[in-house]
mmCIF file of C-alpha atoms in Angstrom:
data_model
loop_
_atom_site.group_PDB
_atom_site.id
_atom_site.type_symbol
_atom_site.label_atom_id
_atom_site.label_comp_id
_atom_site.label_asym_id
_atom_site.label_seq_id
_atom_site.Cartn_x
_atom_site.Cartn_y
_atom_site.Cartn_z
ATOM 1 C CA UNK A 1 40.973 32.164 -38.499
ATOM 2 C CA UNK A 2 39.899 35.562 -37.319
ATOM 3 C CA UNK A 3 36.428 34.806 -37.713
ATOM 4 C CA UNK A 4 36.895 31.693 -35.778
ATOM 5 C CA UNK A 5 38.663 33.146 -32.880
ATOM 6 C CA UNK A 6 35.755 36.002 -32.430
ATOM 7 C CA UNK A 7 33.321 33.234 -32.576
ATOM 8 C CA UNK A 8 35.053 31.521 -29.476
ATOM 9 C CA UNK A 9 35.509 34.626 -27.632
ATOM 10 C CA UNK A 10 31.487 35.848 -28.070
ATOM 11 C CA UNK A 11 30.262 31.594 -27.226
ATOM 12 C CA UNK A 12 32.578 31.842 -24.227
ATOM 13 C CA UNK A 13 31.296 35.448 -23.119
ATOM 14 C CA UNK A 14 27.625 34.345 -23.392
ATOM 15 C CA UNK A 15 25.795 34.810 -20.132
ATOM 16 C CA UNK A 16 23.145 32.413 -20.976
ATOM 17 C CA UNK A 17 25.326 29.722 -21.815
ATOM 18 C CA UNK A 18 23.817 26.590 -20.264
ATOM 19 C CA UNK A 19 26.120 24.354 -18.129
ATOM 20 C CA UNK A 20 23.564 22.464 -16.279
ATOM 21 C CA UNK A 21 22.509 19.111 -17.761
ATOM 22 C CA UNK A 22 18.600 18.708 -18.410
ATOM 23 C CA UNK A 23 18.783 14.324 -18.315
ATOM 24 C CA UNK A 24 16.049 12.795 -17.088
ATOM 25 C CA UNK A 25 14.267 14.001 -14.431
ATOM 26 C CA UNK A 26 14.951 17.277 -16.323
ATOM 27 C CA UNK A 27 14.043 18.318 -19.458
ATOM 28 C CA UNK A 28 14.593 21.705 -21.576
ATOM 29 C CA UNK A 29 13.428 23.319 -24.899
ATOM 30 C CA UNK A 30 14.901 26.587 -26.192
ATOM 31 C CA UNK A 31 13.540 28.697 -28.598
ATOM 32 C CA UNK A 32 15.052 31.547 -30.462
ATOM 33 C CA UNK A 33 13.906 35.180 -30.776
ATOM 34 C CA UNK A 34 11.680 36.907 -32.854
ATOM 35 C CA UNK A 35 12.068 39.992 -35.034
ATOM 36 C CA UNK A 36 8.704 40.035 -35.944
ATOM 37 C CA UNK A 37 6.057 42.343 -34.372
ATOM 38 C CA UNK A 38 4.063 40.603 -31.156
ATOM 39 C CA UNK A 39 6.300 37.906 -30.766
ATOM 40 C CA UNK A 40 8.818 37.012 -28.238
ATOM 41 C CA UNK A 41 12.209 39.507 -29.120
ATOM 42 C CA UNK A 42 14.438 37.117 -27.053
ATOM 43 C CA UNK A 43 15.624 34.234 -26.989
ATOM 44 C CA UNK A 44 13.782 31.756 -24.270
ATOM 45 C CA UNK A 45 14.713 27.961 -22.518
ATOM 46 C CA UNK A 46 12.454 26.433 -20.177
ATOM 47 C CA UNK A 47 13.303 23.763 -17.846
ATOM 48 C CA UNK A 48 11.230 21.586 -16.256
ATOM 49 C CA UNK A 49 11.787 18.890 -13.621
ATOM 50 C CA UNK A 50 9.408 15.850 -13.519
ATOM 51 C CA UNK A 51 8.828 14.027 -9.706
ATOM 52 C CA UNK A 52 10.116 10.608 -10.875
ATOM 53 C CA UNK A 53 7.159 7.569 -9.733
ATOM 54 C CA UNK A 54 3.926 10.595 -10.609
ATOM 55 C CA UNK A 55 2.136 8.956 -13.189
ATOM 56 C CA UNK A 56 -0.139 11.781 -14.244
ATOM 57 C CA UNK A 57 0.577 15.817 -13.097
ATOM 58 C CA UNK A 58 -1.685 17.386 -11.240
ATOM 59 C CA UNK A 59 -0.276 20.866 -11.967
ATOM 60 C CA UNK A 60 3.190 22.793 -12.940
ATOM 61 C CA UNK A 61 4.872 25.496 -10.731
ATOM 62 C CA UNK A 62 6.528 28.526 -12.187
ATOM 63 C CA UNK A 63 9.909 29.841 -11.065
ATOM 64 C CA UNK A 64 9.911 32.867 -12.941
ATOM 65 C CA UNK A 65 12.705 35.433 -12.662
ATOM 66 C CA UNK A 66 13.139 39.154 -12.597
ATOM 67 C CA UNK A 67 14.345 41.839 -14.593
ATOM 68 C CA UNK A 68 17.976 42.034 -16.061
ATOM 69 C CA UNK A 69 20.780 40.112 -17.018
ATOM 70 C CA UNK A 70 21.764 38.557 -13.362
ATOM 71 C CA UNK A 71 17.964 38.030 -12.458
ATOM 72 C CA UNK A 72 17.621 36.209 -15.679
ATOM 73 C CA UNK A 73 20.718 34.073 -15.440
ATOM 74 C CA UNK A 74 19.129 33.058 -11.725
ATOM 75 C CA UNK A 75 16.363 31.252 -13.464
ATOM 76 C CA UNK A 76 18.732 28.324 -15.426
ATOM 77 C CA UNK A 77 19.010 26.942 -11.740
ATOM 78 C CA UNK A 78 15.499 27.393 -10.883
ATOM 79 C CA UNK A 79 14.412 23.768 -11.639
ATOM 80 C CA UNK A 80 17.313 22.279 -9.727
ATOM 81 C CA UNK A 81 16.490 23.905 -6.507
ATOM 82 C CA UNK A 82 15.586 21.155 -4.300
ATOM 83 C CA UNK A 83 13.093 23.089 -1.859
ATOM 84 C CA UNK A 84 11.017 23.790 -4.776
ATOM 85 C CA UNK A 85 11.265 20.515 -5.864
ATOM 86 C CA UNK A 86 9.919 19.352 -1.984
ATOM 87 C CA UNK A 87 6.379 21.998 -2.789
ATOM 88 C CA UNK A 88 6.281 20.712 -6.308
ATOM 89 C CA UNK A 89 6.577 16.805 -5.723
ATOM 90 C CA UNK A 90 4.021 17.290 -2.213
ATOM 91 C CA UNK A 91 1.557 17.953 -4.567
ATOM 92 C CA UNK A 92 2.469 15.854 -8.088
ATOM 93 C CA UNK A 93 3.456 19.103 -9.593
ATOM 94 C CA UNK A 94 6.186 19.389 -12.099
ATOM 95 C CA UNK A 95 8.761 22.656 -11.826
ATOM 96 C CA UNK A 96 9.536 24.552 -14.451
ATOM 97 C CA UNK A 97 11.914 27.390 -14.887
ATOM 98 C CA UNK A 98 12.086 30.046 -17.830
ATOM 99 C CA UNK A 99 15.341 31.722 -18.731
ATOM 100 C CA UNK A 100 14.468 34.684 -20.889
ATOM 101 C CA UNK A 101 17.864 35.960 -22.217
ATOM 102 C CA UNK A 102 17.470 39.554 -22.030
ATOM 103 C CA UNK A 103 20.405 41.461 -22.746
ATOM 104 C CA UNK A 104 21.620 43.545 -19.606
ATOM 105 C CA UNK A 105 20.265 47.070 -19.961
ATOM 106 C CA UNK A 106 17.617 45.998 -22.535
ATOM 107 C CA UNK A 107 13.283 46.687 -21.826
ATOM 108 C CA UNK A 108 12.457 44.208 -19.340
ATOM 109 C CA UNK A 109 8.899 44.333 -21.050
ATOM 110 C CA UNK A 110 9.546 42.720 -24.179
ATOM 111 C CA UNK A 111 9.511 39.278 -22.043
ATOM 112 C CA UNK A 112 7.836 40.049 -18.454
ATOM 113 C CA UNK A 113 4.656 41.542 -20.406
ATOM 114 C CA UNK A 114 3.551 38.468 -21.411
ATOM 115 C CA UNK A 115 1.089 40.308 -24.806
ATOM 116 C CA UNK A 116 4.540 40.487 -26.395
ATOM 117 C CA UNK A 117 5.168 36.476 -27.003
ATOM 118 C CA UNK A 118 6.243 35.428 -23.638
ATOM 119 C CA UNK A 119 2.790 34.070 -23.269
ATOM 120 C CA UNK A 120 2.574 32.438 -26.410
ATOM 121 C CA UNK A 121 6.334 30.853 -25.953
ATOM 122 C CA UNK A 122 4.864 29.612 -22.238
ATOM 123 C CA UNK A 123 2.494 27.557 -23.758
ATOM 124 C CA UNK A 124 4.156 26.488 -26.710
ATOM 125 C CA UNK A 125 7.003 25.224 -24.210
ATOM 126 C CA UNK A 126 4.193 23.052 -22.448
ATOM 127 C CA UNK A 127 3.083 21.322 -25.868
ATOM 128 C CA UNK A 128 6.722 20.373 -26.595
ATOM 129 C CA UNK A 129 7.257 19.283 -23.494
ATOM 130 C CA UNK A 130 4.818 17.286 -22.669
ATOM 131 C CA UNK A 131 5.453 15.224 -25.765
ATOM 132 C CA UNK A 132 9.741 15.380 -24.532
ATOM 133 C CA UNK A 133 8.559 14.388 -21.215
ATOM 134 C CA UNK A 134 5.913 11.623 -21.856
ATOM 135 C CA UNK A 135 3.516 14.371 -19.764
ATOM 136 C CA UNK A 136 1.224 15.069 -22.630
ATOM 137 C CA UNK A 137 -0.955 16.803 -19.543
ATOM 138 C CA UNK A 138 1.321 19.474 -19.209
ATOM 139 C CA UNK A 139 -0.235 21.565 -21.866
ATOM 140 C CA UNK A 140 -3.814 21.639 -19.758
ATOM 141 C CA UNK A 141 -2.889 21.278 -16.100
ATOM 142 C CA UNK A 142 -3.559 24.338 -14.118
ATOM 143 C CA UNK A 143 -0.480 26.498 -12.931
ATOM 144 C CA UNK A 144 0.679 27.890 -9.850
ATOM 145 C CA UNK A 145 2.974 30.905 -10.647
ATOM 146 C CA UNK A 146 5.632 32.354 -9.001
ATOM 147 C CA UNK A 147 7.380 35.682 -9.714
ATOM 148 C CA UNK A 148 10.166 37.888 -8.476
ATOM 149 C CA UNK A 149 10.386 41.595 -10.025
ATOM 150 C CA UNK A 150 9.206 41.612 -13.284
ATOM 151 C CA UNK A 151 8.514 37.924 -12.618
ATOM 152 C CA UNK A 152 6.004 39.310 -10.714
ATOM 153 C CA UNK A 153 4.376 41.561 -13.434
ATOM 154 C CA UNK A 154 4.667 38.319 -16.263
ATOM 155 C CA UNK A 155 2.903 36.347 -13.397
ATOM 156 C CA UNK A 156 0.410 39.260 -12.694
ATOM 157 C CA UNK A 157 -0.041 38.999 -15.866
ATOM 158 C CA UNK A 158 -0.436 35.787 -17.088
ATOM 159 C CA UNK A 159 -3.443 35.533 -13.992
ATOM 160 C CA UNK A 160 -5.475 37.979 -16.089
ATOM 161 C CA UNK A 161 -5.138 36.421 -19.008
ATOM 162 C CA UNK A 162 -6.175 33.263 -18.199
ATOM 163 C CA UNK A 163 -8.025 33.303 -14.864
ATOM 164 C CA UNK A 164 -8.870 29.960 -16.173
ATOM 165 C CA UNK A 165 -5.359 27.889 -15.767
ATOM 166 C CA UNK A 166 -4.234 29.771 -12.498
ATOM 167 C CA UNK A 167 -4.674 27.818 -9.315
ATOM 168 C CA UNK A 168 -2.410 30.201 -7.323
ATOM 169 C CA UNK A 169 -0.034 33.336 -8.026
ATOM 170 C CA UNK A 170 2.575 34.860 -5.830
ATOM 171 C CA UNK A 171 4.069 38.264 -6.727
ATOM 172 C CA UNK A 172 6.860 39.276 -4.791
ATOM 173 C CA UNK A 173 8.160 42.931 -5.616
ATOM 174 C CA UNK A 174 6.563 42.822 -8.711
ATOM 175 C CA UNK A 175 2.882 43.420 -9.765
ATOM 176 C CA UNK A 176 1.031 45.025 -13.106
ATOM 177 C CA UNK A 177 0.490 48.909 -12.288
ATOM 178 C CA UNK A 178 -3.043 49.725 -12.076
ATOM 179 C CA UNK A 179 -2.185 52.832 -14.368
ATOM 180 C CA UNK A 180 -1.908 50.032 -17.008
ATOM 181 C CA UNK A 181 -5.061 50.861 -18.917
ATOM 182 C CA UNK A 182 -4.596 48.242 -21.274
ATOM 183 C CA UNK A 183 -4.836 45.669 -18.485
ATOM 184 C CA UNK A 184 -6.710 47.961 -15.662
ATOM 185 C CA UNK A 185 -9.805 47.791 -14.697
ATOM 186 C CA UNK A 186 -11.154 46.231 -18.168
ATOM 187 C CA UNK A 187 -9.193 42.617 -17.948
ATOM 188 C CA UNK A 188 -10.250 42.630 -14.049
ATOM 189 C CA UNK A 189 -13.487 43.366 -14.368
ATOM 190 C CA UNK A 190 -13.868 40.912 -17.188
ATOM 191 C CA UNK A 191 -12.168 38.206 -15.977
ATOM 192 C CA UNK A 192 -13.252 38.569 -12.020
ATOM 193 C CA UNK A 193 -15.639 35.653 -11.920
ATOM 194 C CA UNK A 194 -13.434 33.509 -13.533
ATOM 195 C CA UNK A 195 -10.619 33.983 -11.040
ATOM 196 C CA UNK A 196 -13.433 33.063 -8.277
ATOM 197 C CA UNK A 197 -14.899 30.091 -10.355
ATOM 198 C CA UNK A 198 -11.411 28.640 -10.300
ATOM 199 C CA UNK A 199 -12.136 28.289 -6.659
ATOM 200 C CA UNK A 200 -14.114 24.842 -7.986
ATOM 201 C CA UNK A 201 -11.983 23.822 -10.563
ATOM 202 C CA UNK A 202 -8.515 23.767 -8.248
ATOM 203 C CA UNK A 203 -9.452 23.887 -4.719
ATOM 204 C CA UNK A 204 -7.527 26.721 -3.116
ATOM 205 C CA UNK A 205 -6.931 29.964 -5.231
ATOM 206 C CA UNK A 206 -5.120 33.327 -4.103
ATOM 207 C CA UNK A 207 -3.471 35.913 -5.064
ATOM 208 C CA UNK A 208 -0.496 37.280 -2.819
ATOM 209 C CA UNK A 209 1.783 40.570 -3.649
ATOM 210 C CA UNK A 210 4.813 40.929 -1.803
ATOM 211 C CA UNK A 211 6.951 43.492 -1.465
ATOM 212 C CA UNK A 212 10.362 44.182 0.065
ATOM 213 C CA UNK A 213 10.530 47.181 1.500
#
């Protein structure tokens, strides 16, 4: 009984419990965390809406968080926010939302540096959604990214990594430091012409870093 009654208390203290249905036009996969080295340490859902009558996707926006426990809860709404639904279904875009359940006070760069499994779980999330959704062209679509915070650095990120899927990326208060040797200037300088090429492949690409001040 005592085990049974701390197991009630800890599911009803969870911060990332999910309340929020995901029926049709939404969609979610969750994945759990890794202990092992390079992957993701927490545990991850994404959430994606699909603009009901689009046939075939054209692209998937990102509504990506920031840093901490409230930033992080933010995100299990992001997919149900109807203004981002408007600039997804203008352009046949589907909206998708990441909730990565860091713990409060825990590194924000096990998730929002995506080397350490954040990218992997990204794309994974695509794959199994496309075949939830009936959008297998969800796992080759370019992305337009958006991040807040350390959603900016994941996003930052991600647009060095593969110059080659990003059509646009918005960083606000949140972008890789340039002391990052790991990512600075090597990945930039290496992947520079294919951030330009995608100019032809998507039509419109930038890059914009905002900060609050």
């Amino acid at each position: 009984v005592a085990a049974g009654s701390i197991g009630s208390v800890s599911a009803q203290e969870s911060p990332y419990a999910i309340k929020l249905p995901a029926d049709p036009p939404y969609f979610r996969v969750r994945y759990e965390g890794s202990t092992q080295a390079g992957e993701l340490a927490y545990p991850v859902s994404f959430t994606i809406w699909i603009p009901p009558q689009v046939k075939t996707l054209r692209g998937v926006v990102v509504h990506q968080h920031g840093c901490g426990e409230g930033s992080c809860k933010s995100g299990q709404t992001g997919a149900f926010d109807l203004h981002w639904q408007a600039l997804a279904r203008k352009h046949d875009c589907a909206l998708l939302s990441p909730v990565y359940e860091q713990p409060e006070k825990a590194d924000c760069q096990l998730w929002c540096d995506p080397r350490k499994g954040s990218d992997v779980a990204f794309q994974k999330s695509l794959v199994d959604l496309g075949a939830l959704t009936g959008h297998p062209e969800l796992s080759t679509i370019p992305w337009a990214l958006w991040g807040h915070s350390g959603g900016g650095h994941w996003a930052g990120g991600m647009t060095l990594l593969h110059p080659d899927r990003v059509a646009a990326a918005w960083l606000r208060s949140g972008a890789i430091a340039a002391a990052d040797s790991e990512f600075y200037p090597t990945f930039l300088t290496e992947n520079i012409f294919h951030l330009r090429s995608s100019l032809f492949s998507y039509g419109p690409f930038f890059i914009f870093i905002h900060y609050s001040l």
